[in-house]
Amino acid sequence: MFVRRQVLLAAGAVAAAAAAVPACAQEEAVKIGLIVPMTGGQASTGRQIDNAIKLYMQQKGDTVAGKKIEIILRDDAAVPDNTKRLAQELIVNEKVNIIAGFGVTPAALAAAPLATQAKVPEIVMAAGTSIITERSPYVVRTSFTLPQSSTIIGDWAAKNGIKKVATLTSDYAPGNDALASFKEHFVAGGGEIVEEVKVPLANPDFAPFLQRMKDSKPDAMFVFVPAGQGGNFMKQYAERGLDKSGIRVIGPGDVMDDDLLNNMGDAALGAVTAHLYSAAHPSQINKEFVAAYKKAFNNRPGFMAVGGYDGIHLIYEALKKTGGDATGDKLIAAMKGMKWESPRGPISIDPETRDIVQNIYIRKVEKVDGELYNVEFATFEAVKDPGKTKK
Ligand code: PHB
């Protein structure tokens, strides 16, 4: 009872704070509360997003439509209770106009009711479970959904001589989305799942699971681990000799994040994944993005960096359209249907679902000038989230 009352009081404070902000108080600056994991197992996601936003603001300036853009960074360590508390503080005390970031699905979901109550846009720059955009009419996503890539790699595997697959997925919502989408498409194409394991999200030890994978003698293993875990996964995959047994890695591209790929060693060579972004994407705009990011941060951008870069671009462009008016409903209306050329390729915001529509590329890890890259070899254009179109 006591806990419930506290929650209700807090919810009331969020709604009241939003209602109490006079229009003139918002005139000097547009405040963006950026909530990302900067510590813990998901820290690489927070670092990539924070870097990409800094880069964008260096390139475009920190004023748009006459408003100064102020980023207030908060580290939630990917713990959803933290996300909720931080979102509440940012909305009530800092009077932010927008909340953004969200390195994992539970964090994005925890903030959604607050976005609805306060009528504050929640720009999801990282998390990838299909359902997130349905949890609040104020959620807009610039990252991806797992079904976008997992359906495509499922079809590709079935059509390319892979008959038996063992799956290894992180045991939480995006892993379950990835697994269900892959399975549906791979099995429909005639493939067989010979082993299925789910690994804990926090500090996973892959070794015991990898032995089971090896014993099931699949042609390939389908892997989903969130950004940041691919390096450790591939290390244990090589240590257990799975590369030598000819069990190839396939999956959505999270496991082959450009942020970590170049340190994975030759065991990663030949891995085929479907994803939204490769640092090797051969467009002019991407070449410039990669060069500027490398110069500023001494590392390659990965797909999380692109989610952040596009997320801040979306905010800038929406503010241009509203003439600097940061009212939640006006910003959301301006964001719906927006289209632009991202470093990942052409993208848009689906006006019905507020989710991202983007190309999905099939890529293979190859050595280019002595470095490992995901080299794109097939493109599926303007892919909507299959997790939603099905409903
Ligand atoms: C998620 O928690 O939604 C998530 C995180 C990292 C990824 C993909 C999905 O790489």
PDB file of N, CA and C and ligand atoms in Angstrom, residues 42 45 103-106 126-129 132 144 146 172 174 224-227 254 303-304, ligand 1:
ATOM      1  N   GLN A  42      27.136  -2.791 -20.009  1.00  0.00           N
ATOM      2  CA  GLN A  42      26.612  -2.163 -21.230  1.00  0.00           C
ATOM      3  C   GLN A  42      27.264  -0.799 -21.502  1.00  0.00           C
ATOM      4  N   THR A  45      27.774   0.938 -24.938  1.00  0.00           N
ATOM      5  CA  THR A  45      26.608   1.557 -25.591  1.00  0.00           C
ATOM      6  C   THR A  45      26.501   3.031 -25.199  1.00  0.00           C
ATOM      7  N   GLY A 103      19.885   2.288 -23.101  1.00  0.00           N
ATOM      8  CA  GLY A 103      20.813   1.282 -23.610  1.00  0.00           C
ATOM      9  C   GLY A 103      20.251  -0.119 -23.682  1.00  0.00           C
ATOM     10  N   VAL A 104      19.247  -0.426 -22.863  1.00  0.00           N
ATOM     11  CA  VAL A 104      18.641  -1.766 -22.896  1.00  0.00           C
ATOM     12  C   VAL A 104      17.125  -1.640 -22.824  1.00  0.00           C
ATOM     13  N   THR A 105      16.461  -2.698 -23.276  1.00  0.00           N
ATOM     14  CA  THR A 105      14.998  -2.707 -23.307  1.00  0.00           C
ATOM     15  C   THR A 105      14.345  -2.433 -21.947  1.00  0.00           C
ATOM     16  N   PRO A 106      14.780  -3.105 -20.856  1.00  0.00           N
ATOM     17  CA  PRO A 106      14.099  -2.831 -19.580  1.00  0.00           C
ATOM     18  C   PRO A 106      14.166  -1.349 -19.193  1.00  0.00           C
ATOM     19  N   ALA A 126      18.944   3.112 -28.573  1.00  0.00           N
ATOM     20  CA  ALA A 126      19.696   1.852 -28.495  1.00  0.00           C
ATOM     21  C   ALA A 126      18.815   0.617 -28.409  1.00  0.00           C
ATOM     22  N   ALA A 127      17.843   0.601 -27.510  1.00  0.00           N
ATOM     23  CA  ALA A 127      17.129  -0.645 -27.215  1.00  0.00           C
ATOM     24  C   ALA A 127      16.364  -1.146 -28.442  1.00  0.00           C
ATOM     25  N   GLY A 128      16.173  -2.498 -28.535  1.00  0.00           N
ATOM     26  CA  GLY A 128      15.709  -3.079 -29.787  1.00  0.00           C
ATOM     27  C   GLY A 128      14.549  -4.068 -29.718  1.00  0.00           C
ATOM     28  N   THR A 129      13.836  -4.137 -28.597  1.00  0.00           N
ATOM     29  CA  THR A 129      12.684  -5.044 -28.567  1.00  0.00           C
ATOM     30  C   THR A 129      11.508  -4.391 -29.280  1.00  0.00           C
ATOM     31  N   ILE A 132       8.605  -1.888 -27.606  1.00  0.00           N
ATOM     32  CA  ILE A 132       8.892  -0.627 -26.884  1.00  0.00           C
ATOM     33  C   ILE A 132       8.059   0.554 -27.395  1.00  0.00           C
ATOM     34  N   PHE A 144      16.748   0.279 -33.817  1.00  0.00           N
ATOM     35  CA  PHE A 144      16.464  -0.891 -34.673  1.00  0.00           C
ATOM     36  C   PHE A 144      15.534  -1.782 -33.880  1.00  0.00           C
ATOM     37  N   LEU A 146      15.069  -6.105 -33.221  1.00  0.00           N
ATOM     38  CA  LEU A 146      15.715  -7.390 -33.492  1.00  0.00           C
ATOM     39  C   LEU A 146      15.030  -8.162 -34.615  1.00  0.00           C
ATOM     40  N   TYR A 172      16.632 -12.368 -22.297  1.00  0.00           N
ATOM     41  CA  TYR A 172      15.715 -11.264 -21.980  1.00  0.00           C
ATOM     42  C   TYR A 172      15.037 -10.827 -23.268  1.00  0.00           C
ATOM     43  N   PRO A 174      14.935  -8.704 -25.926  1.00  0.00           N
ATOM     44  CA  PRO A 174      15.432  -8.648 -27.306  1.00  0.00           C
ATOM     45  C   PRO A 174      15.969  -9.992 -27.787  1.00  0.00           C
ATOM     46  N   PHE A 224      22.626 -14.119 -30.481  1.00  0.00           N
ATOM     47  CA  PHE A 224      22.329 -12.737 -30.111  1.00  0.00           C
ATOM     48  C   PHE A 224      22.869 -12.479 -28.717  1.00  0.00           C
ATOM     49  N   VAL A 225      23.849 -11.596 -28.627  1.00  0.00           N
ATOM     50  CA  VAL A 225      24.248 -11.002 -27.348  1.00  0.00           C
ATOM     51  C   VAL A 225      24.214  -9.493 -27.563  1.00  0.00           C
ATOM     52  N   PRO A 226      23.870  -8.724 -26.527  1.00  0.00           N
ATOM     53  CA  PRO A 226      23.787  -7.278 -26.746  1.00  0.00           C
ATOM     54  C   PRO A 226      25.147  -6.641 -26.975  1.00  0.00           C
ATOM     55  N   ALA A 227      25.143  -5.482 -27.621  1.00  0.00           N
ATOM     56  CA  ALA A 227      26.359  -4.697 -27.861  1.00  0.00           C
ATOM     57  C   ALA A 227      27.222  -4.702 -26.607  1.00  0.00           C
ATOM     58  N   ASP A 254      24.662  -7.577 -33.746  1.00  0.00           N
ATOM     59  CA  ASP A 254      25.103  -7.078 -32.434  1.00  0.00           C
ATOM     60  C   ASP A 254      26.415  -7.727 -31.976  1.00  0.00           C
ATOM     61  N   PHE A 303      27.129   0.424 -34.261  1.00  0.00           N
ATOM     62  CA  PHE A 303      25.724   0.733 -34.554  1.00  0.00           C
ATOM     63  C   PHE A 303      25.058   1.552 -33.455  1.00  0.00           C
ATOM     64  N   MET A 304      25.559   1.463 -32.223  1.00  0.00           N
ATOM     65  CA  MET A 304      24.974   2.276 -31.158  1.00  0.00           C
ATOM     66  C   MET A 304      25.308   3.760 -31.365  1.00  0.00           C
TER      67      MET A 304
HETATM   68  C1  PHB B   1      18.174  -4.176 -25.795  1.00  0.00           C
HETATM   69  O1  PHB B   1      18.289  -4.356 -24.569  1.00  0.00           O
HETATM   70  O2  PHB B   1      17.092  -3.878 -26.311  1.00  0.00           O
HETATM   71  C2  PHB B   1      19.379  -4.317 -26.652  1.00  0.00           C
HETATM   72  C3  PHB B   1      20.624  -3.948 -26.180  1.00  0.00           C
HETATM   73  C4  PHB B   1      21.742  -4.112 -26.987  1.00  0.00           C
HETATM   74  C5  PHB B   1      21.596  -4.634 -28.263  1.00  0.00           C
HETATM   75  C6  PHB B   1      20.355  -4.992 -28.737  1.00  0.00           C
HETATM   76  C7  PHB B   1      19.238  -4.842 -27.940  1.00  0.00           C
HETATM   77  O3  PHB B   1      22.689  -4.814 -29.036  1.00  0.00           O
END
